[in-house]
Tab-separated table of C-alpha atoms and ligand atoms in Angstrom:
chain	number	residue	atom	x	y	z
Z	241	UNK	CA	112.379	123.889	207.706
Z	242	UNK	CA	110.980	121.844	210.555
Z	243	UNK	CA	107.283	121.172	210.199
Z	244	UNK	CA	105.235	123.110	212.826
Z	245	UNK	CA	101.504	122.429	213.232
Z	246	UNK	CA	98.911	123.989	215.502
Z	247	UNK	CA	96.161	121.986	217.203
Z	248	UNK	CA	93.669	124.442	218.718
Z	249	UNK	CA	92.146	123.433	222.078
Z	250	UNK	CA	88.376	123.949	222.483
Z	251	UNK	CA	88.737	126.487	225.329
Z	252	UNK	CA	88.052	129.949	223.855
Z	253	UNK	CA	87.662	132.827	226.336
Z	254	UNK	CA	88.709	136.372	227.203
Z	255	UNK	CA	92.218	135.232	228.248
Z	256	UNK	CA	92.666	132.336	225.824
Z	257	UNK	CA	91.422	134.096	222.640
Z	258	UNK	CA	90.312	131.315	220.216
Z	259	UNK	CA	91.698	128.713	222.634
Z	260	UNK	CA	95.111	127.348	223.628
Z	261	UNK	CA	97.543	126.594	220.806
Z	262	UNK	CA	99.107	123.159	221.190
Z	263	UNK	CA	102.172	123.167	218.929
Z	264	UNK	CA	103.465	119.992	217.279
Z	265	UNK	CA	107.058	120.268	216.009
Z	266	UNK	CA	108.824	117.900	213.608
Z	267	UNK	CA	108.248	114.214	212.932
Z	268	UNK	CA	109.248	110.728	214.050
Z	269	UNK	CA	109.220	111.568	216.833
Z	270	UNK	CA	107.617	114.966	217.268
Z	271	UNK	CA	107.755	117.473	220.145
Z	272	UNK	CA	104.478	118.721	221.652
Z	273	UNK	CA	104.424	122.125	223.386
Z	274	UNK	CA	101.552	122.769	225.850
Z	275	UNK	CA	98.997	119.936	225.628
Z	276	UNK	CA	96.396	122.394	226.956
Z	277	UNK	CA	93.450	121.435	229.166
Z	278	UNK	CA	92.728	117.796	229.969
Z	279	UNK	CA	90.288	117.418	227.083
Z	280	UNK	CA	90.262	113.859	225.621
Z	281	UNK	CA	89.041	114.971	222.174
Z	282	UNK	CA	91.722	117.631	221.880
Z	283	UNK	CA	94.456	115.274	223.079
Z	284	UNK	CA	93.325	112.672	220.527
Z	285	UNK	CA	93.800	115.283	217.775
Z	286	UNK	CA	97.280	116.041	219.178
Z	287	UNK	CA	98.199	112.335	219.090
Z	288	UNK	CA	96.842	112.054	215.504
Z	289	UNK	CA	98.979	114.991	214.425
Z	290	UNK	CA	102.125	114.147	216.377
Z	291	UNK	CA	102.465	110.362	216.584
Z	292	UNK	CA	105.015	109.186	217.558
Z	293	UNK	CA	105.597	111.861	220.211
Z	294	UNK	CA	109.145	112.063	221.659
Z	295	UNK	CA	108.760	114.841	224.244
Z	296	UNK	CA	106.047	116.991	225.821
Z	297	UNK	CA	107.116	120.486	226.930
Z	298	UNK	CA	105.265	122.875	229.251
Z	299	UNK	CA	105.669	126.650	229.031
Z	300	UNK	CA	104.019	127.065	232.455
Z	301	UNK	CA	101.488	125.431	234.747
Z	302	UNK	CA	98.350	127.492	234.088
Z	303	UNK	CA	95.177	125.390	233.647
Z	304	UNK	CA	94.841	126.284	229.953
Z	305	UNK	CA	98.346	124.894	229.163
Z	306	UNK	CA	99.440	122.030	231.398
Z	307	UNK	CA	96.663	119.704	232.659
Z	308	UNK	CA	96.531	117.648	229.421
Z	309	UNK	CA	100.174	116.600	229.880
Z	310	UNK	CA	99.468	113.581	232.111
Z	311	UNK	CA	96.902	112.032	229.732
Z	312	UNK	CA	99.074	112.754	226.665
Z	313	UNK	CA	102.125	111.227	228.381
Z	314	UNK	CA	100.100	108.119	229.196
Z	315	UNK	CA	98.854	107.793	225.611
Z	316	UNK	CA	102.269	108.334	223.982
Z	317	UNK	CA	104.795	107.198	226.650
Z	318	UNK	CA	106.647	110.496	226.009
Z	319	UNK	CA	108.356	112.285	228.934
Z	320	UNK	CA	106.998	115.633	230.123
Z	321	UNK	CA	109.496	118.479	230.710
Z	322	UNK	CA	108.746	121.513	232.906
Z	323	UNK	CA	110.680	124.220	234.751
Z	324	UNK	CA	108.955	123.075	237.953
Z	325	UNK	CA	108.224	119.383	237.341
Z	326	UNK	CA	105.466	117.557	239.204
Z	327	UNK	CA	105.132	113.785	239.725
Z	328	UNK	CA	107.006	111.871	236.987
Z	329	UNK	CA	107.835	114.975	234.957
Z	330	UNK	CA	111.463	115.852	234.226
Z	331	UNK	CA	113.101	119.192	235.028
Z	332	UNK	CA	114.347	121.410	232.217
Z	333	UNK	CA	116.680	124.329	232.916
Z	334	UNK	CA	117.348	127.686	231.273
Z	335	UNK	CA	119.425	127.180	228.105
Z	336	UNK	CA	119.048	123.386	228.147
Z	337	UNK	CA	118.728	121.999	224.616
Z	338	UNK	CA	116.536	118.985	223.821
Z	339	UNK	CA	117.301	117.083	220.624
Z	340	UNK	CA	114.239	115.200	219.425
Z	341	UNK	CA	113.700	113.746	215.935
Z	342	UNK	CA	116.345	116.004	214.367
Z	343	UNK	CA	114.978	119.201	215.948
Z	344	UNK	CA	116.938	121.126	218.621
Z	345	UNK	CA	114.783	123.062	221.048
Z	346	UNK	CA	116.352	125.374	223.635
Z	347	UNK	CA	114.477	126.188	226.851
Z	348	UNK	CA	114.580	129.898	227.729
Z	349	UNK	CA	113.492	130.900	231.238
Z	350	UNK	CA	111.168	133.853	230.702
Z	351	UNK	CA	109.569	134.765	234.057
Z	352	UNK	CA	107.064	137.613	234.175
Z	353	UNK	CA	103.693	136.111	233.232
Z	354	UNK	CA	104.517	133.432	235.823
Z	355	UNK	CA	107.761	132.783	237.706
Z	356	UNK	CA	108.125	129.322	236.110
Z	357	UNK	CA	107.537	130.436	232.518
Z	358	UNK	CA	109.665	128.997	229.701
Z	359	UNK	CA	109.811	129.888	226.032
Z	360	UNK	CA	111.204	127.326	223.587
Z	361	UNK	CA	113.504	128.263	220.726
Z	362	UNK	CA	113.665	126.007	217.676
Z	363	UNK	CA	117.198	126.964	216.744
Z	364	UNK	CA	117.475	125.841	213.106
Z	365	UNK	CA	114.351	127.817	212.131
Z	366	UNK	CA	114.755	130.711	214.620
Z	367	UNK	CA	111.194	129.983	215.730
Z	368	UNK	CA	110.203	131.012	219.256
Z	369	UNK	CA	107.327	129.337	221.119
Z	370	UNK	CA	106.316	131.978	223.630
Z	371	UNK	CA	103.482	130.421	225.684
Z	372	UNK	CA	101.734	133.315	227.453
Z	373	UNK	CA	104.792	135.628	227.449
Z	374	UNK	CA	103.826	136.951	223.998
Z	375	UNK	CA	100.423	136.377	222.396
Z	376	UNK	CA	99.498	136.532	218.729
Z	377	UNK	CA	97.051	139.321	219.508
Z	378	UNK	CA	96.585	141.705	222.465
Z	379	UNK	CA	98.898	141.672	225.476
Z	380	UNK	CA	100.047	139.190	228.067
Z	381	UNK	CA	98.681	139.249	231.634
Z	382	UNK	CA	101.167	140.117	234.417
Z	383	UNK	CA	99.363	139.383	237.676
Z	384	UNK	CA	101.422	139.804	240.893
Z	385	UNK	CA	102.863	138.167	242.866
Z	386	UNK	CA	103.476	135.237	240.454
Z	387	UNK	CA	103.542	137.807	237.668
Z	388	UNK	CA	106.421	140.289	237.904
Z	389	UNK	CA	106.836	143.318	235.630
Z	390	UNK	CA	110.592	143.759	236.132
Z	391	UNK	CA	111.169	140.092	235.272
Z	392	UNK	CA	108.735	140.367	232.369
Z	393	UNK	CA	110.576	143.284	230.715
Z	394	UNK	CA	113.848	141.445	231.230
Z	395	UNK	CA	112.356	138.361	229.564
Z	396	UNK	CA	111.147	140.374	226.550
Z	397	UNK	CA	114.731	141.570	226.158
Z	398	UNK	CA	116.104	138.056	226.571
Z	399	UNK	CA	113.764	136.761	223.829
Z	400	UNK	CA	114.730	139.617	221.520
Z	401	UNK	CA	118.385	138.735	222.056
Z	402	UNK	CA	117.787	135.307	220.499
Z	403	UNK	CA	117.069	136.996	217.175
Z	404	UNK	CA	113.850	135.060	216.509
Z	405	UNK	CA	112.156	135.185	213.109
Z	406	UNK	CA	108.752	133.701	213.926
Z	407	UNK	CA	106.696	133.632	217.111
Z	408	UNK	CA	104.355	130.731	217.777
Z	409	UNK	CA	102.320	131.995	220.761
Z	410	UNK	CA	100.219	130.137	223.328
Z	411	UNK	CA	97.134	131.975	222.046
Z	412	UNK	CA	96.329	133.767	218.816
Z	413	UNK	CA	97.939	133.609	215.383
Z	414	UNK	CA	101.626	133.054	214.579
Z	415	UNK	CA	103.674	136.254	214.220
Z	416	UNK	CA	106.036	136.493	211.249
Z	417	UNK	CA	107.993	139.568	212.372
Z	418	UNK	CA	109.088	138.386	215.793
Z	419	UNK	CA	111.485	141.220	216.668
Z	420	UNK	CA	108.950	143.920	215.735
Z	421	UNK	CA	106.379	142.196	217.960
Z	422	UNK	CA	108.797	142.054	220.900
Z	423	UNK	CA	109.652	145.743	220.406
Z	424	UNK	CA	105.953	146.602	220.268
Z	425	UNK	CA	105.377	144.664	223.518
Z	426	UNK	CA	108.231	146.484	225.307
Z	427	UNK	CA	107.045	149.886	224.005
Z	428	UNK	CA	103.505	149.101	225.188
Z	429	UNK	CA	104.759	148.416	228.730
Z	430	UNK	CA	106.834	151.596	228.825
Z	431	UNK	CA	103.798	153.587	227.660
Z	432	UNK	CA	101.682	151.970	230.405
Z	433	UNK	CA	104.314	152.855	232.971
Z	434	UNK	CA	104.236	156.491	231.832
Z	435	UNK	CA	100.441	156.449	232.153
Z	436	UNK	CA	100.714	155.054	235.693
Z	437	UNK	CA	103.180	157.821	236.630
Z	438	UNK	CA	100.832	160.429	235.088
Z	439	UNK	CA	97.918	158.998	237.091
Z	440	UNK	CA	99.974	159.188	240.300
Z	441	UNK	CA	100.960	162.760	239.483
Z	442	UNK	CA	97.255	163.496	238.972
Z	443	UNK	CA	96.467	162.334	242.508
Z	444	UNK	CA	95.249	158.781	241.860
Z	445	UNK	CA	96.612	156.398	244.498
Z	446	UNK	CA	95.268	152.882	243.969
Z	447	UNK	CA	95.452	150.614	240.932
Z	448	UNK	CA	91.643	150.415	240.739
Z	449	UNK	CA	91.372	154.233	240.654
Z	450	UNK	CA	93.838	154.413	237.778
Z	451	UNK	CA	92.155	151.860	235.480
Z	452	UNK	CA	89.393	154.027	233.927
Z	453	UNK	CA	91.823	156.859	233.102
Z	454	UNK	CA	94.405	154.521	231.594
Z	455	UNK	CA	92.211	152.004	229.782
Z	456	UNK	CA	89.102	154.080	229.047
Z	457	UNK	CA	86.502	152.221	226.980
Z	458	UNK	CA	89.050	149.527	226.129
Z	459	UNK	CA	88.369	147.649	229.360
Z	460	UNK	CA	84.917	147.227	230.884
Z	461	UNK	CA	83.041	145.005	233.338
Z	462	UNK	CA	84.813	141.798	234.382
Z	463	UNK	CA	88.102	142.820	232.698
Z	464	UNK	CA	88.532	145.852	234.990
Z	465	UNK	CA	89.949	143.900	237.967
Z	466	UNK	CA	92.395	142.222	235.557
Z	467	UNK	CA	93.535	145.614	234.278
Z	468	UNK	CA	93.958	146.716	237.906
Z	469	UNK	CA	96.291	143.752	238.538
Z	470	UNK	CA	98.381	144.844	235.581
Z	471	UNK	CA	98.533	148.437	236.891
Z	472	UNK	CA	99.538	147.006	240.283
Z	473	UNK	CA	102.366	145.098	238.555
Z	474	UNK	CA	103.638	148.430	237.218
Z	475	UNK	CA	103.290	150.080	240.666
Z	476	UNK	CA	105.276	147.270	242.313
Z	477	UNK	CA	107.998	147.670	239.688
Z	478	UNK	CA	108.152	151.436	240.346
Z	479	UNK	CA	108.190	150.788	244.092
Z	480	UNK	CA	111.164	148.427	243.783
Z	481	UNK	CA	112.919	151.059	241.688
Z	482	UNK	CA	112.334	153.620	244.455
Z	483	UNK	CA	110.140	155.828	242.240
Z	484	UNK	CA	106.906	155.294	244.187
Z	485	UNK	CA	106.157	154.470	247.825
Z	486	UNK	CA	103.094	153.298	249.743
Z	487	UNK	CA	101.257	155.925	251.679
Z	488	UNK	CA	98.661	155.214	254.338
Z	489	UNK	CA	96.936	152.073	253.029
Z	490	UNK	CA	98.849	149.071	251.703
Z	491	UNK	CA	97.319	149.488	248.228
Z	492	UNK	CA	97.789	153.271	248.061
Z	493	UNK	CA	100.841	154.626	246.256
Z	494	UNK	CA	102.450	158.068	245.810
Z	495	UNK	CA	105.290	159.289	243.654
Z	496	UNK	CA	108.576	159.698	245.497
Z	497	UNK	CA	109.753	163.224	244.916
Z	498	UNK	CA	113.228	163.337	243.466
Z	499	UNK	CA	115.525	166.261	244.280
Z	500	UNK	CA	118.869	167.264	242.799
Z	501	UNK	CA	121.947	165.718	244.404
Z	502	UNK	CA	123.330	168.129	247.042
Z	503	UNK	CA	126.871	167.434	245.778
Z	504	UNK	CA	126.739	167.230	241.970
Z	505	UNK	CA	123.269	168.465	240.978
Z	506	UNK	CA	122.185	165.333	239.086
Z	507	UNK	CA	118.984	163.588	240.203
Z	508	UNK	CA	119.329	162.318	243.779
Z	509	UNK	CA	118.538	158.730	244.723
Z	510	UNK	CA	115.044	158.338	246.218
Z	511	UNK	CA	114.882	159.512	249.821
Z	512	UNK	CA	118.549	160.593	249.767
Z	513	UNK	CA	120.334	163.967	249.554
Z	514	UNK	CA	122.838	162.537	247.066
Z	515	UNK	CA	122.840	160.600	243.808
Z	516	UNK	CA	124.036	156.992	243.963
Z	517	UNK	CA	127.455	157.846	242.468
Z	518	UNK	CA	128.143	160.610	245.014
Z	519	UNK	CA	126.987	158.375	247.886
Z	520	UNK	CA	129.464	155.715	246.717
Z	521	UNK	CA	132.263	158.248	246.241
Z	522	UNK	CA	131.732	159.738	249.694
Z	523	UNK	CA	131.742	156.277	251.288
Z	524	UNK	CA	135.103	155.576	249.675
Z	525	UNK	CA	136.584	158.979	250.425
Z	526	UNK	CA	135.420	159.099	254.025
Z	527	UNK	CA	134.247	162.391	255.522
Z	528	UNK	CA	135.715	165.463	253.856
Z	529	UNK	CA	136.827	168.649	255.579
Z	530	UNK	CA	133.783	170.758	256.329
Z	531	UNK	CA	131.475	167.718	256.268
Z	532	UNK	CA	132.735	166.254	259.517
Z	533	UNK	CA	129.953	166.047	262.043
Z	534	UNK	CA	131.840	165.331	265.228
Z	535	UNK	CA	133.866	167.920	267.160
Z	536	UNK	CA	137.144	168.753	265.427
Z	537	UNK	CA	140.257	167.639	267.311
Z	538	UNK	CA	143.342	169.693	266.545
J	105	ZN	ZN1	99.183	131.620	231.551
J	106	ZN	ZN1	97.360	130.833	228.449
């Protein structure tokens, strides 16, 4: 087993739980994931734990994860890797494997929380470092437009496909049943989507209107606008899938009524008389007798 240590950054808050987890993997040299905020005391603890450091990896550029990278790189002379590098940082791509001090870490592009989000998979131990894509407690924030619910659900699936055993999240405690956690996260999002559809069916049109009914007592005061962003992320997903449309105002949504296909009776595609399959078939067949619209020439 590769040694994994957590150094907790002193930035607790409603989004960061106890603070940001800076993960130190392996020895001589070690890998550091997410140096956290630019806090000299915290970075000193990271150096103490990780020296010598061989590589610094960023899950994404949010201010609770990335700003410490420059100071840590200066103190350790280790390169910084990011999906969207800045300055002297190096790029790291989806599926790229870094070998450092006997550990192999695979970068996994996991957009959804942010477009540039990476998870890191420590292959020999099936340990997944999830940044803000999966937290040790509670749920991840998906805030459009950088946050994207379709991409997020795809990323949950991608992470599950790795067959991870342990999750080391960006915030909160480590999770020792990784697949169950990923399933729970996906089920939570599907449940939320159902609640959004129910709210639309009940006549609610904007994300803000839907929050009290969906979240109830769970979310109050300053967290309400955050919950509304998450509901909006679901609405934008449903809009792209053709299940909802905007009506009147830009932030007002309605369910798109779905009718049976006029040809086969299955559910028709949104705003169409036919299902997708029949539309395709008819395009390939060309107009059939009786469906011709122009004057018949005999
Ligand atoms: Zn974040
Ligand atoms: Zn975070």
